[in-house]
Amino acid sequence: MSDKLYIFDTTLRDGEQVPGCQLNTIEKIEVAKALEELGVDIIEAGFPISSPGDFESVVEISKAVTWPTICALTRAVQKDIDVAAEALKFAKRGRIHTGIGTSHFHIHYKLNSNPEAIIERAIEAVKYAKRYVEDVEFYAEDAGRTENEYLARVVEAVIKAGATVINIPDTTGYTLPFEFGEKIKYLFDNVKGIHNVVVATHCHNDLGMATANTIAGIMNGARQAEVTINGIGERAGNTSLEEVVMILKSRYQVLGIDTNINTQNIYRTSRLVSNLMNMPVQPNKAIVGRNAFAHSSGIHQDGVLKNRENYEIMDPKDVGINESSILLTARSGRAALKHRLELLGFKLDKDKLDKVYDEFLKLADKKKEIRDDDIALLVGDATKQERRIKLDFLQVVSGKKLIPMATVRLDIAGEKFDATASGNGPVDAAIKAVKQIIHRQVVLDEFLIQAITRGSDDVGKVHMQVDYEGNIFHGFGANTDIITASVEAFLDAINKLPVGNN
Ligand code: KIV
Ligand code: ZN
């Protein structure tokens, strides 16, 4: 048996059936080209009879793509097969994927038929498709819930009729991995001619077992895996391409099977599909989730910094992610902070690092995640000259139908001063209260609050420019509380004024 697994990508057919994920032809071509670069062997480009849009997409993808086989889906219906063949006319390598339901449910309740008639329809469909293309794949829909003995009869009949690939879908995601593996083995042990065709898995994820079932199928002889990028697809989705490919790569010593996939393109392709289909990838999704290579607990961070393999079984670079990310949160230790500071170009001595770490922990209690620009601010604060005038206390009252009031206490060279003022807003009230204490004729020239774009827990950043006796002074403040940030920015500027009487 070959040690190469064919990757059959059905993102543009089974994946695209998801409500809200529909793409136009241009977008489908973009995905198809990305799949070609990724190295997939077969692209299922659509179900041409289902709509003029699907027909056009199969035509255009056939023209745009060079290496992968282009596959078009049909039911076991002559008209479907005619239309699929027409849509594939520009394909350098075209495949018709035809089939019919074989489970008790499908035969009796969906097709209102009987097992013998289904075998006849399957044979006819394959023979009819063979008039157009050499490469005909047959699917036994709901094979997962089809009795093995009957399934073997169907498969043997369609191989005799000329099928080159036999697809065994677990359409409802129902089988257990050992059952699915046994099903594939049963076919290899009981179907004449099965060694002359490629057997495919097509597993759905209703019970979260799609990847496990696919691997069980491969371990029992299947050599084509039908998958989608990010595992998108009907209901709970299909088997995800990235999981199967990285399982085979990471566990090659055990499984001994390879694919043609350029794994370094995985992440890029995942993001392309997610963006075009408006289908976010869950953060903890294996291989391509935002957190798949992110470490947040202090113990894990320390371990990864000592040796990546302590907590990672794959190199993120292998899937196109530049490096493991150490998420800085309230649970991070000094080692992680020091590492990030060094990456940002800050080399701090022990005292400064301690100071930044203390401030980091305070901020991390207020914010879920500390980003690089937050760290730059913390370093700036911690390494600043000790200020003469410091904010000791601030309380503001504001809201609809309330007069904004602020009470401020400043520490000026160790002495405390209080003032209360009202204003046309909370920032105005707080600045007026500060001015009452400092007795300087300063004019606020510019006041810039940096837009908060990442969430309501973000740090607000304020720049101020004040004019004092014709000279300009700049101040800067940052805080999760925007009024505190404003007062800090004002005081930062005031601290730069020539020392006066206060
Ligand atoms: O899940 C399924 O059975 C299918 C077939 C049409 C191949 O998608
Ligand atoms: Zn499917």
XYZ file of C-alpha atoms and ligand atoms in Angstrom:
511
model
C 0.000 0.000 0.000
C 1.205 3.489 -0.884
C 2.570 5.610 1.936
C 1.181 8.786 0.359
C -2.177 10.221 1.374
C -4.116 12.269 -1.201
C -5.613 15.422 0.231
C -9.048 16.125 -1.240
C -10.170 19.580 -0.191
C -13.904 20.260 -0.131
C -13.819 23.741 1.443
C -15.427 25.135 -1.719
C -18.201 22.519 -1.792
C -19.044 20.968 1.612
C -17.486 23.948 3.437
C -19.298 26.496 1.349
C -22.684 24.939 2.148
C -22.544 26.591 5.580
C -25.089 29.427 5.850
C -23.333 32.782 5.558
C -20.131 31.317 4.092
C -21.037 31.704 0.423
C -18.313 33.153 -1.793
C -18.528 34.762 -5.198
C -16.590 33.299 -8.127
C -13.620 35.684 -7.737
C -13.284 34.749 -4.062
C -13.560 31.046 -4.880
C -10.747 31.393 -7.398
C -8.619 33.088 -4.736
C -9.234 30.191 -2.353
C -8.601 27.617 -5.105
C -5.247 29.251 -5.963
C -4.310 29.241 -2.277
C -5.238 25.534 -2.075
C -3.052 24.867 -5.105
C -0.123 26.639 -3.405
C -0.841 24.684 -0.257
C -0.357 21.523 -2.296
C -3.758 19.821 -2.151
C -4.171 17.002 -4.669
C -7.869 17.409 -5.447
C -10.117 20.471 -5.163
C -13.834 19.798 -4.996
C -14.916 23.032 -6.652
C -18.685 22.761 -6.417
C -21.960 21.017 -7.208
C -22.626 22.394 -10.712
C -26.298 21.428 -11.062
C -27.166 23.171 -7.796
C -26.927 26.746 -9.123
C -25.575 28.797 -12.042
C -23.067 30.311 -9.577
C -21.707 26.874 -8.645
C -21.511 25.922 -12.316
C -19.577 29.093 -13.164
C -17.212 28.588 -10.235
C -16.297 25.079 -11.360
C -15.645 26.415 -14.879
C -13.492 29.330 -13.680
C -11.568 27.315 -11.098
C -10.843 24.704 -13.777
C -9.305 27.455 -15.918
C -7.387 29.108 -13.073
C -5.795 26.088 -11.451
C -3.013 23.993 -12.987
C -1.927 21.075 -10.832
C -4.730 19.771 -8.623
C -7.487 17.584 -10.015
C -10.758 19.524 -10.156
C -13.745 17.578 -8.896
C -17.464 18.284 -9.382
C -20.196 16.734 -7.248
C -23.364 15.106 -8.576
C -26.219 12.953 -7.363
C -26.687 9.602 -9.117
C -28.754 11.429 -11.734
C -27.881 11.691 -15.437
C -28.699 15.400 -15.742
C -26.387 16.196 -12.783
C -23.587 14.248 -14.462
C -24.117 15.992 -17.821
C -23.896 19.404 -16.163
C -20.846 18.445 -14.090
C -19.044 17.198 -17.203
C -19.841 20.462 -18.990
C -18.536 22.507 -16.024
C -15.298 20.498 -16.011
C -14.534 20.983 -19.702
C -11.534 23.290 -19.026
C -10.075 21.146 -16.239
C -6.596 19.804 -16.980
C -7.545 16.843 -14.787
C -11.265 16.497 -14.106
C -13.105 14.147 -11.766
C -16.823 13.482 -11.389
C -17.907 12.649 -7.839
C -21.211 10.823 -7.976
C -23.070 8.735 -5.436
C -26.171 7.842 -3.506
C -27.341 7.154 0.047
C -26.716 3.586 1.204
C -27.872 3.537 4.827
C -31.224 2.093 5.847
C -32.403 5.660 6.610
C -31.420 7.039 3.226
C -32.661 4.086 1.185
C -36.084 3.916 2.825
C -36.879 7.406 4.081
C -34.936 9.717 1.789
C -34.933 7.833 -1.505
C -38.072 5.762 -0.932
C -36.319 2.825 -2.546
C -34.838 -0.585 -1.748
C -31.268 -1.905 -1.464
C -31.185 -3.674 -4.842
C -32.523 -0.669 -6.756
C -29.898 1.530 -5.067
C -27.107 -0.759 -6.297
C -28.512 -0.514 -9.844
C -28.652 3.298 -9.669
C -25.089 3.429 -8.317
C -23.788 1.243 -11.168
C -25.643 3.290 -13.797
C -24.360 6.592 -12.408
C -20.740 5.432 -12.439
C -21.049 4.013 -15.972
C -22.683 7.224 -17.162
C -19.966 9.413 -15.613
C -17.303 7.199 -17.243
C -18.562 8.355 -20.654
C -17.173 11.778 -19.808
C -14.117 11.243 -17.594
C -11.781 8.443 -16.667
C -11.575 9.544 -13.043
C -14.892 8.775 -11.320
C -15.295 8.867 -7.566
C -18.286 7.155 -5.978
C -19.680 8.157 -2.569
C -21.881 5.898 -0.478
C -23.697 8.602 1.456
C -24.173 7.812 5.161
C -21.746 4.889 4.834
C -21.043 5.403 8.546
C -24.514 4.047 9.338
C -24.589 1.516 6.492
C -24.238 -2.186 7.344
C -20.775 -3.329 6.320
C -22.028 -6.323 4.331
C -24.351 -4.260 2.159
C -21.762 -1.483 1.816
C -19.252 -4.057 0.528
C -21.750 -5.160 -2.149
C -22.323 -1.570 -3.296
C -18.598 -0.824 -3.375
C -17.760 -3.993 -5.314
C -20.476 -3.196 -7.876
C -19.281 0.362 -8.508
C -15.638 -0.692 -8.764
C -16.733 -3.183 -11.440
C -18.599 -0.336 -13.158
C -15.363 1.674 -13.352
C -15.102 3.819 -10.206
C -11.502 4.833 -9.511
C -12.016 6.263 -6.032
C -14.402 4.974 -3.368
C -15.558 7.507 -0.800
C -16.824 6.202 2.543
C -18.519 9.194 4.205
C -19.506 9.291 7.830
C -22.144 11.791 6.753
C -23.717 12.207 10.186
C -20.502 12.056 12.243
C -21.858 9.077 14.142
C -19.233 6.350 14.096
C -16.608 5.746 16.726
C -12.994 5.709 15.525
C -12.625 1.950 16.052
C -15.884 1.294 14.159
C -14.839 3.503 11.266
C -11.426 1.839 11.126
C -13.083 -1.593 11.132
C -15.433 -0.521 8.334
C -12.510 0.390 6.085
C -10.716 -2.821 7.011
C -13.875 -4.831 6.278
C -13.985 -3.366 2.774
C -10.324 -4.166 2.159
C -10.904 -7.732 3.371
C -14.159 -8.372 1.523
C -14.370 -6.372 -1.708
C -12.939 -7.713 -4.952
C -10.884 -5.095 -6.804
C -10.559 -2.759 -3.819
C -6.757 -2.781 -4.056
C -7.005 -1.216 -7.524
C -8.835 1.895 -6.329
C -8.195 4.629 -3.816
C -10.400 4.477 -0.716
C -11.385 7.842 0.758
C -12.629 9.020 4.148
C -15.133 11.863 4.406
C -15.953 12.403 8.069
C -18.255 14.930 9.673
C -17.684 16.271 13.152
C -21.067 16.016 14.890
C -19.545 14.265 17.901
C -16.122 15.860 17.574
C -14.623 12.660 16.137
C -14.063 13.630 12.489
C -10.281 13.783 12.696
C -10.025 10.661 14.871
C -12.244 8.738 12.444
C -10.210 9.937 9.471
C -6.981 8.795 11.096
C -8.576 5.426 11.946
C -9.573 5.105 8.262
C -6.053 5.925 7.125
C -4.564 3.411 9.555
C -6.762 0.779 7.928
C -5.850 1.547 4.333
C -7.713 4.690 3.212
C -5.394 6.844 1.090
C -7.535 9.900 0.404
C -8.802 12.207 3.152
C -11.648 14.580 2.360
C -11.164 17.672 4.443
C -11.812 21.402 4.697
C -9.712 24.315 5.859
C -10.455 25.117 9.521
C -12.837 22.115 9.519
C -15.709 24.226 8.192
C -18.735 22.424 6.820
C -22.334 21.385 7.411
C -23.464 21.487 11.082
C -20.376 20.810 13.244
C -18.187 20.739 10.140
C -15.891 18.363 8.282
C -12.516 16.920 9.155
C -10.015 19.740 9.203
C -7.165 19.626 6.712
C -4.625 21.120 9.091
C -5.296 18.548 11.806
C -4.907 15.515 9.536
C -1.812 16.886 7.824
C -0.066 17.850 11.056
C -0.951 14.548 12.732
C 0.717 12.713 9.846
C 3.727 15.029 9.958
C 4.160 15.046 13.734
C 3.582 11.304 14.153
C 5.339 10.135 10.990
C 7.452 7.683 13.003
C 4.290 5.832 14.022
C 2.057 6.232 10.964
C 4.634 6.389 8.150
C 2.326 8.294 5.786
C 3.057 11.551 4.003
C 1.132 14.225 2.114
C 2.083 16.781 -0.543
C 1.031 19.693 1.653
C 3.414 22.650 2.063
C 2.630 22.940 5.732
C 4.141 26.422 6.009
C 1.167 27.720 3.998
C -1.385 26.313 6.454
C -1.825 29.361 8.674
C -2.043 31.785 5.759
C -4.659 29.651 4.005
C -6.632 29.271 7.212
C -6.799 33.042 7.650
C -7.738 33.610 4.014
C -10.683 31.197 4.274
C -11.747 32.582 7.630
C -11.712 36.168 6.347
C -13.425 35.522 3.051
C -16.105 33.324 4.591
C -16.649 35.528 7.652
C -16.128 32.440 9.751
C -13.909 33.165 12.775
C -11.555 30.412 13.891
C -12.172 29.454 17.527
C -9.166 30.634 19.595
C -8.380 27.141 20.910
C -8.734 25.425 17.500
C -5.904 22.902 17.051
C -3.076 24.087 14.754
C -4.615 27.369 13.546
C -6.403 28.868 16.572
C -5.028 32.125 17.986
C -4.008 30.278 21.159
C -2.660 27.114 19.521
C 0.930 28.207 20.204
C 0.271 30.743 22.972
C 1.417 30.188 26.518
C -0.105 32.122 29.355
C 0.703 30.472 32.670
C 3.976 31.410 34.333
C 5.147 27.780 34.608
C 4.505 27.043 30.929
C 6.077 30.330 29.826
C 9.199 29.633 31.813
C 9.337 26.092 30.360
C 8.916 27.269 26.751
C 11.568 29.959 27.172
C 14.001 27.302 28.419
C 13.163 24.921 25.593
C 10.188 25.257 23.239
C 9.676 21.492 23.180
C 8.868 21.444 26.896
C 5.330 22.456 26.006
C 5.120 22.312 22.197
C 4.901 19.188 20.039
C 5.113 21.115 16.766
C 7.242 23.996 15.645
C 4.831 26.887 14.914
C 7.071 27.795 11.948
C 6.061 24.485 10.328
C 2.521 25.809 9.916
C 3.588 29.326 8.988
C 3.352 30.985 12.391
C 6.511 32.931 13.124
C 6.968 31.992 16.731
C 5.212 30.765 19.841
C 3.600 33.617 21.656
C 4.074 34.236 25.277
C 0.855 35.939 26.348
C 1.524 38.445 29.058
C -1.243 38.231 31.631
C -1.556 38.512 35.412
C -0.227 34.929 35.586
C 3.042 35.678 33.801
C 6.281 35.637 35.679
C 9.317 37.938 35.573
C 11.076 35.622 33.074
C 8.320 36.114 30.500
C 8.255 39.872 30.983
C 12.047 40.085 30.743
C 11.975 38.007 27.536
C 9.376 40.306 25.957
C 11.263 43.415 27.068
C 14.383 42.078 25.403
C 12.501 41.340 22.183
C 11.313 44.948 22.272
C 14.878 46.141 22.734
C 14.726 47.067 26.458
C 17.580 45.819 28.616
C 16.718 46.711 32.222
C 18.797 46.208 35.331
C 17.262 44.218 38.171
C 15.832 47.228 40.036
C 14.141 48.642 36.961
C 12.842 45.227 35.983
C 11.331 44.825 39.470
C 9.696 48.203 39.184
C 8.287 47.498 35.725
C 7.123 44.071 36.898
C 5.196 45.612 39.820
C 3.484 48.067 37.487
C 2.903 45.278 34.985
C 1.050 43.208 37.613
C -1.134 46.168 38.563
C -2.054 46.754 34.938
C -2.549 43.028 34.297
C -5.158 42.957 37.060
C -7.157 45.501 35.100
C -6.500 44.255 31.554
C -6.852 40.706 30.253
C -3.756 40.833 28.097
C -0.799 43.181 28.091
C 0.441 44.115 24.649
C 3.754 45.469 23.438
C 2.654 49.104 23.414
C 1.480 48.766 27.040
C 4.916 47.462 27.964
C 6.633 50.352 26.250
C 4.491 52.686 28.355
C 5.315 50.839 31.559
C 9.024 51.022 30.811
C 8.661 54.732 30.053
C 6.920 55.344 33.397
C 9.287 53.231 35.455
C 12.402 54.807 34.029
C 11.110 58.389 34.253
C 12.676 60.876 36.629
C 10.848 61.015 39.940
C 8.130 63.674 39.554
C 7.885 66.607 41.925
C 4.102 66.901 41.566
C 2.250 63.607 41.786
C -1.402 62.646 41.645
C -2.322 61.168 45.002
C -6.100 60.919 44.738
C -8.771 61.602 42.149
C -12.521 61.305 42.364
C -14.939 62.409 39.691
C -18.689 62.551 39.560
C -20.287 62.790 36.157
C -23.221 61.468 34.225
C -26.423 62.523 32.500
C -28.112 65.458 34.269
C -25.206 65.764 36.770
C -22.773 68.654 36.990
C -19.314 67.116 36.522
C -17.257 67.562 39.695
C -13.730 66.442 40.473
C -11.783 66.257 43.715
C -8.032 66.044 43.337
C -5.248 65.573 45.849
C -1.704 66.327 44.719
C 1.514 65.418 46.421
C 3.931 68.286 45.840
C 7.389 67.504 47.131
C 5.865 65.399 49.924
C 3.110 67.835 50.951
C -0.573 67.114 50.179
C -3.013 69.633 48.657
C -6.724 69.123 47.912
C -9.110 70.948 45.603
C -12.567 70.415 44.147
C -13.899 71.989 40.968
C -16.753 71.660 38.530
C -16.370 71.765 34.755
C -18.138 71.132 31.489
C -17.005 67.529 31.628
C -15.097 65.270 34.065
C -11.693 65.974 32.468
C -12.322 69.723 32.494
C -13.368 69.549 36.176
C -10.254 67.547 37.112
C -7.874 69.879 35.241
C -9.529 72.916 36.871
C -9.060 71.340 40.309
C -5.354 70.743 39.523
C -4.985 74.343 38.363
C -6.474 75.579 41.665
C -3.632 73.835 43.472
C -0.689 74.695 41.257
C -1.502 78.412 40.698
C 0.216 78.519 37.300
C -1.182 80.365 34.281
C -1.022 77.428 31.895
C -3.166 77.172 28.776
C -4.102 73.793 27.439
C -3.321 74.005 23.707
C -3.883 70.435 22.588
C -5.555 67.432 24.125
C -5.447 64.145 22.262
C -7.012 60.917 23.458
C -5.875 57.917 21.456
C -8.821 55.946 20.133
C -9.590 52.771 21.996
C -9.919 50.122 19.352
C -9.330 46.807 21.033
C -11.871 46.621 23.795
C -13.350 48.464 26.726
C -10.591 47.263 29.080
C -7.876 48.888 26.983
C -5.426 51.498 28.221
C -6.399 55.028 27.180
C -3.465 57.152 26.056
C -3.497 60.923 26.367
C -1.161 63.553 24.925
C -1.366 67.160 26.070
C 0.369 70.317 24.981
C 0.352 73.288 27.357
C 1.519 76.845 26.879
C 3.257 78.529 29.806
C 4.490 82.068 29.311
C 4.847 81.503 25.579
C 6.719 78.181 25.889
C 5.278 74.828 24.883
C 5.444 71.751 27.171
C 4.212 68.261 26.332
C 2.722 65.739 28.732
C 1.772 62.124 28.354
C -0.412 59.782 30.422
C -1.770 56.272 30.087
C -4.295 54.470 32.213
C -7.291 52.202 31.889
C -9.191 55.183 33.371
C -9.214 57.928 30.767
C -9.710 60.778 33.281
C -6.746 59.607 35.349
C -4.729 59.366 32.121
C -5.694 62.979 31.307
C -4.695 64.318 34.725
C -1.430 62.341 34.557
C -0.713 63.852 31.123
C -1.410 67.347 32.436
C 0.841 66.786 35.469
C 3.559 65.353 33.240
C 3.606 68.654 31.365
C 3.379 70.724 34.568
C 6.362 68.858 36.026
C 8.414 70.130 33.094
C 7.711 73.805 33.837
C 10.489 75.796 35.454
C 10.161 75.297 39.232
C 8.087 78.144 40.742
C 6.706 78.928 44.158
C 4.671 75.762 44.699
O -21.194 14.059 3.827
C -21.428 13.485 2.766
O -21.879 12.359 2.718
C -21.136 14.214 1.534
C -21.230 13.474 0.250
C -22.038 14.233 -0.733
C -19.882 13.134 -0.253
O -20.764 15.372 1.581
Zn -20.032 15.861 3.585
